[in-house]
PDB file of C-alpha atoms in Angstrom:
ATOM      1  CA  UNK A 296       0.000   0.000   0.000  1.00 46.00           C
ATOM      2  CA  UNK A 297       1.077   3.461  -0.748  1.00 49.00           C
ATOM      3  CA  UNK A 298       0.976   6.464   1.907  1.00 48.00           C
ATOM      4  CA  UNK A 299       0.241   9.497   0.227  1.00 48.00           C
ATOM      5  CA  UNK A 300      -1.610  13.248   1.654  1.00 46.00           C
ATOM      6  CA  UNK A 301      -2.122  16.088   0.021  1.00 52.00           C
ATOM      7  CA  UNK A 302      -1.637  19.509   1.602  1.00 54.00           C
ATOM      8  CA  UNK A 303      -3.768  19.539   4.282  1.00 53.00           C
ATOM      9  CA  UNK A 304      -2.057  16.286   6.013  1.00 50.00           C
ATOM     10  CA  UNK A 305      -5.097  14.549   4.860  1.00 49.00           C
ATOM     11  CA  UNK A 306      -4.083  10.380   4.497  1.00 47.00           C
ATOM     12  CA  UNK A 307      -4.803   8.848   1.206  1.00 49.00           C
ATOM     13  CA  UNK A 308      -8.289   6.927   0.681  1.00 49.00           C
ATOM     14  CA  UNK A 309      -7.242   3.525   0.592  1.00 50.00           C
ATOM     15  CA  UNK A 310      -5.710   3.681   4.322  1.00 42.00           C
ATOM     16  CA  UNK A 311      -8.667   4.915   5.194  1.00 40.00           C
ATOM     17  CA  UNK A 312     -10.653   2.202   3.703  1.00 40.00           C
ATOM     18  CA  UNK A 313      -8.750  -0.707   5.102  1.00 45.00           C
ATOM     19  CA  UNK A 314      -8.972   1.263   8.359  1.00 40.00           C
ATOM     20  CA  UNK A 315     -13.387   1.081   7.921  1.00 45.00           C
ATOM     21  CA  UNK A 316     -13.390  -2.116   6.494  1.00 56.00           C
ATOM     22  CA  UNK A 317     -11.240  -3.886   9.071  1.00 54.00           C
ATOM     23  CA  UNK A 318     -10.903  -2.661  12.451  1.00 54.00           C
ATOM     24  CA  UNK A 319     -13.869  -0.540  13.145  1.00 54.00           C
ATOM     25  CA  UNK A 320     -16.605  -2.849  12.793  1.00 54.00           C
ATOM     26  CA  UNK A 321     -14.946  -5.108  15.157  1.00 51.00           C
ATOM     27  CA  UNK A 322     -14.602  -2.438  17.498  1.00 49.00           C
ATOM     28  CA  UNK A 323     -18.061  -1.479  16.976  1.00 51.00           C
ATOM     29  CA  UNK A 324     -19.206  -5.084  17.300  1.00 51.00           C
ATOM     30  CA  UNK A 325     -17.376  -5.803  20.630  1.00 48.00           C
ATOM     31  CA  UNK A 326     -18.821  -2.463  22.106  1.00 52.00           C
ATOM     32  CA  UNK A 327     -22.312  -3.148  21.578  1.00 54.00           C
ATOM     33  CA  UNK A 328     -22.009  -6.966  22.513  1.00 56.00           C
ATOM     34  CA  UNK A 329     -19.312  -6.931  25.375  1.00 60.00           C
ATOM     35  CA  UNK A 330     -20.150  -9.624  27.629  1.00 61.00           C
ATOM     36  CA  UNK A 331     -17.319 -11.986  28.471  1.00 70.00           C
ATOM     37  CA  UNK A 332     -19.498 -15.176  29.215  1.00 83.00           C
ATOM     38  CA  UNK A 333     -22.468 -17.460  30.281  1.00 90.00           C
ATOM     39  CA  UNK A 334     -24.445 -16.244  33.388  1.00 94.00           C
ATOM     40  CA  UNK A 335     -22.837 -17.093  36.475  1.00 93.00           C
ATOM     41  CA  UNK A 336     -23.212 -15.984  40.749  1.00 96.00           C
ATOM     42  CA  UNK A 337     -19.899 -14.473  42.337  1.00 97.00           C
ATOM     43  CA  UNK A 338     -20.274 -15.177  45.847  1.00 98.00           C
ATOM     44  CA  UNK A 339     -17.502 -12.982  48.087  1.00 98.00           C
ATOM     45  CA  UNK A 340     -17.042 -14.165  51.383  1.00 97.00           C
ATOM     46  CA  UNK A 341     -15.459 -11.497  54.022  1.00 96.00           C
ATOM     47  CA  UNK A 342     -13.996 -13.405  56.932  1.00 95.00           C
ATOM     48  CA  UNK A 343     -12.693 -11.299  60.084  1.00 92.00           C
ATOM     49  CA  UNK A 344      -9.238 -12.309  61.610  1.00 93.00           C
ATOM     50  CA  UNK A 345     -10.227 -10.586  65.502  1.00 88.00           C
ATOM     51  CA  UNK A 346     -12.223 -12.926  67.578  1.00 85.00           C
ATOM     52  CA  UNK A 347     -14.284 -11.584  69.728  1.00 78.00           C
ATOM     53  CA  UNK A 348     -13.177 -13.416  72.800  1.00 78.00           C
ATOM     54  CA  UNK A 349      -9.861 -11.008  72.524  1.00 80.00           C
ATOM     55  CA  UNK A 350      -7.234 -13.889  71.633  1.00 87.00           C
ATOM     56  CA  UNK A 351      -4.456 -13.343  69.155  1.00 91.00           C
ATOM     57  CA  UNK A 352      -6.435 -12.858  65.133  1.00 92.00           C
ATOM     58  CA  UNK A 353      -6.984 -15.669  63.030  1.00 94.00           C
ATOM     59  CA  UNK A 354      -3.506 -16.157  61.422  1.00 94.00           C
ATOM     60  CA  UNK A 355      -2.806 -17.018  57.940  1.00 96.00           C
ATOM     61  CA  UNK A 356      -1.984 -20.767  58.913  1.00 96.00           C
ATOM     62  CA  UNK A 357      -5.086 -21.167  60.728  1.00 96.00           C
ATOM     63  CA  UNK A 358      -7.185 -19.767  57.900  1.00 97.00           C
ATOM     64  CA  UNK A 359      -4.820 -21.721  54.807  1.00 97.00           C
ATOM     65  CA  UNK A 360      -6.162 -25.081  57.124  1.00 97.00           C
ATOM     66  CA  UNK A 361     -10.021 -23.850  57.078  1.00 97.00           C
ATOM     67  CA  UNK A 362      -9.880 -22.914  53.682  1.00 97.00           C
ATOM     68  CA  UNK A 363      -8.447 -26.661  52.912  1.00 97.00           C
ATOM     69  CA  UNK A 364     -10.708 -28.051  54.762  1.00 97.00           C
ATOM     70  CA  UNK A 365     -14.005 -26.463  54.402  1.00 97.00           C
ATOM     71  CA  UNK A 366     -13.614 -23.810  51.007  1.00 98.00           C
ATOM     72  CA  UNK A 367     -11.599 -25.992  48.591  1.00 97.00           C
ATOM     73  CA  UNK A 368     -13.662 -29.408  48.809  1.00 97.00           C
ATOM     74  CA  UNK A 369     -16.931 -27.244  48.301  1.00 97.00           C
ATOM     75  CA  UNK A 370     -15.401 -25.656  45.429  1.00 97.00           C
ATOM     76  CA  UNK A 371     -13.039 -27.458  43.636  1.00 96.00           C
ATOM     77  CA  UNK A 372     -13.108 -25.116  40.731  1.00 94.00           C
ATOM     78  CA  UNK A 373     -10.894 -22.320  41.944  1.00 94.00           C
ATOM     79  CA  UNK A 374     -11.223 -19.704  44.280  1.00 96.00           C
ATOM     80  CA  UNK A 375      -9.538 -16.117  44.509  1.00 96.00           C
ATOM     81  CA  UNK A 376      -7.894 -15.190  48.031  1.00 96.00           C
ATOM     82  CA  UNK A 377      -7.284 -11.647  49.279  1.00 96.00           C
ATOM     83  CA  UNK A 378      -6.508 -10.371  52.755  1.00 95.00           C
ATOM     84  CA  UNK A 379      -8.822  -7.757  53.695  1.00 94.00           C
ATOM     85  CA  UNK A 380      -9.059  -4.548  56.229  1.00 92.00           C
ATOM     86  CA  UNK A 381     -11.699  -3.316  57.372  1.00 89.00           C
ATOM     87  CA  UNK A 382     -13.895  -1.681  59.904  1.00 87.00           C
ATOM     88  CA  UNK A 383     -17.465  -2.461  61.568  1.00 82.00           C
ATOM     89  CA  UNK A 384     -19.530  -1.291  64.099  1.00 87.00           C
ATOM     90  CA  UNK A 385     -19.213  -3.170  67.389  1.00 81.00           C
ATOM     91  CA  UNK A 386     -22.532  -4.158  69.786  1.00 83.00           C
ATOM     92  CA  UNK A 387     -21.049  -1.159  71.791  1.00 91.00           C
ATOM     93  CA  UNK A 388     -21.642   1.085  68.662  1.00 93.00           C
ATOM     94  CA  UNK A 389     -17.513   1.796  68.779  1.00 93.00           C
ATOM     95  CA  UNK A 390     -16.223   0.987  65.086  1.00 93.00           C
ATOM     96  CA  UNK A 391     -13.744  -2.034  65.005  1.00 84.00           C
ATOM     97  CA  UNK A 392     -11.065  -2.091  62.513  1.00 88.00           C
ATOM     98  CA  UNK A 393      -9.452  -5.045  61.547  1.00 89.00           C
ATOM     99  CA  UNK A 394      -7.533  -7.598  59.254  1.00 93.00           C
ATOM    100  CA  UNK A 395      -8.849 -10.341  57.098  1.00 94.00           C
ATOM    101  CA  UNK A 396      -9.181 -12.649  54.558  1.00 96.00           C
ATOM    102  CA  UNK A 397     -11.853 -12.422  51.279  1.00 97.00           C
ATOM    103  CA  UNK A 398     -12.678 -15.483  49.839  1.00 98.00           C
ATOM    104  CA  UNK A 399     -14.169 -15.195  45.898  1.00 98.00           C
ATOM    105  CA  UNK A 400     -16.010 -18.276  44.356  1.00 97.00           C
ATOM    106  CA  UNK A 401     -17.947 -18.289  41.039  1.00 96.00           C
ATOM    107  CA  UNK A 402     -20.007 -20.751  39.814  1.00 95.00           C
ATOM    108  CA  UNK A 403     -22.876 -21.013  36.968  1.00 95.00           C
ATOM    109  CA  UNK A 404     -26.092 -19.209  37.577  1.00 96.00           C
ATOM    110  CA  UNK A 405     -28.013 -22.120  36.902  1.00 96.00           C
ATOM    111  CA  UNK A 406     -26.170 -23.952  40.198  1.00 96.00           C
ATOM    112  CA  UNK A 407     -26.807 -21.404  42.226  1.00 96.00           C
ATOM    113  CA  UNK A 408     -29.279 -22.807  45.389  1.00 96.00           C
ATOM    114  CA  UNK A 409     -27.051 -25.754  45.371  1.00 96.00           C
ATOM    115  CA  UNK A 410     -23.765 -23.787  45.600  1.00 96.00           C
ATOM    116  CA  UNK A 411     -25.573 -21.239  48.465  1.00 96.00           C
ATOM    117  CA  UNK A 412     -26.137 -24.267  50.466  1.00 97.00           C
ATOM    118  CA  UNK A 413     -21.937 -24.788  50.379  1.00 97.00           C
ATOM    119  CA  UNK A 414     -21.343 -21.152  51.187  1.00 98.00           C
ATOM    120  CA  UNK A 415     -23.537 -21.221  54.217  1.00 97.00           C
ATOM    121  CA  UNK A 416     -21.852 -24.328  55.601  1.00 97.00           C
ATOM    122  CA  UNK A 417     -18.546 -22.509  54.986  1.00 97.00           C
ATOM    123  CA  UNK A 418     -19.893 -19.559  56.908  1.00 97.00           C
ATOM    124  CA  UNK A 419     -20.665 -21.752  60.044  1.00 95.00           C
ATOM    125  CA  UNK A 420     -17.768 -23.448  60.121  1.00 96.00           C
ATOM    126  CA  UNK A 421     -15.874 -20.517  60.478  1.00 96.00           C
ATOM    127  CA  UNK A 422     -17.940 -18.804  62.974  1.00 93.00           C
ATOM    128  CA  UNK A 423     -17.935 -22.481  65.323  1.00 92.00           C
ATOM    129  CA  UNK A 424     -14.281 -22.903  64.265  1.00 93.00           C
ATOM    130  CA  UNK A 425     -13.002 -19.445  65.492  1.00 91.00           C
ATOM    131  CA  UNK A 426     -15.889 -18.291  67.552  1.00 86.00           C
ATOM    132  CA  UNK A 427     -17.339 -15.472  65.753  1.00 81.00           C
ATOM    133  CA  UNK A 428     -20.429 -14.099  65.066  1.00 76.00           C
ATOM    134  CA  UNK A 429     -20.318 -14.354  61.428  1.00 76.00           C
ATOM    135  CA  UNK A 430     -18.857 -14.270  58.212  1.00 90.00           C
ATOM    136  CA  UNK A 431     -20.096 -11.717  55.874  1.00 92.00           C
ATOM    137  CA  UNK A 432     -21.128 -12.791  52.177  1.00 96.00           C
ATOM    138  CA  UNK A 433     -22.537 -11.304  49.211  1.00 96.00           C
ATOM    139  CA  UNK A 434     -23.515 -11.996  45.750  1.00 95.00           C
ATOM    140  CA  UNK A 435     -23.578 -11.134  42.526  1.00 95.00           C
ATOM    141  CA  UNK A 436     -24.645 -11.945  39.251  1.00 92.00           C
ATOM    142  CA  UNK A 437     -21.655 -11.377  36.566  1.00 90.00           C
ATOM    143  CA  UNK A 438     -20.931 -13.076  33.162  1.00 88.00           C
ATOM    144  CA  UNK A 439     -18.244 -15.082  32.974  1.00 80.00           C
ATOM    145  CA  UNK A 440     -15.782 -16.797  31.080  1.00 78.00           C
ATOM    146  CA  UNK A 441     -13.300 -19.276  31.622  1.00 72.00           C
TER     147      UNK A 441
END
């Protein structure tokens, strides 16, 4: 292909053809459909490190165990771990800031009561296994693609 302009800077007409004909349709395209996947629930699952009862915070040992024990078997997939901070307000009304750990699971939409059942199971394990009053989850519906 040959470059040429005239005086105004203006690029020739076959660049700007194969410019139209080739990548701005597919740019077009994958703005108006974007979605990266089949329908699926992200579950995030905030677990807090201070126990209540004032002993030392759940460390990452103890919580590498619980998640081999309880997370992993019910969700053999994959998982995404993150430590957390964060800050609530105590049965005293004082806000409590703290470490922890944030578990991420996703699994198809169409799984979905069968999978919640798993994530509350997870959620009182953890509160029996390192006495707490809960662990926080929420949910979301995402598209996803693996």
């Amino acid at each position: 292909m040959t470059w040429t302009s005239d005086k105004h800077g203006k690029a020739g007409g076959g660049v700007l053809l194969a410019l139209l004909g080739a990548g701005i349709p597919a740019l077009v395209g994958a703005a108006l459909h974007g979605h990266a996947g089949e329908p699926y629930r992200e579950t995030r699952l905030h677990f807090a490190a201070q126990r209540p009862d004032g002993r030392e915070p759940v460390g990452k040992g103890e919580f590498t165990r619980f998640l081999d024990r309880e997370v992993t078997p019910a969700f053999p997939e994959g998982l995404t771990l993150g430590d957390a901070y964060g800050q609530w307000r105590g049965d005293d009304g004082a806000v409590v800031r703290g470490t922890g750990y944030e578990v991420v699971v996703r699994y198809p939409q169409k799984e979905a009561d069968e999978r919640g059942t798993r994530v509350e199971r997870i959620r009182r394990a953890y509160a029996q296994q390192f006495p707490q009053h809960s662990a926080g989850r929420s949910d979301t519906e995402v598209q996803a693609g693996f």
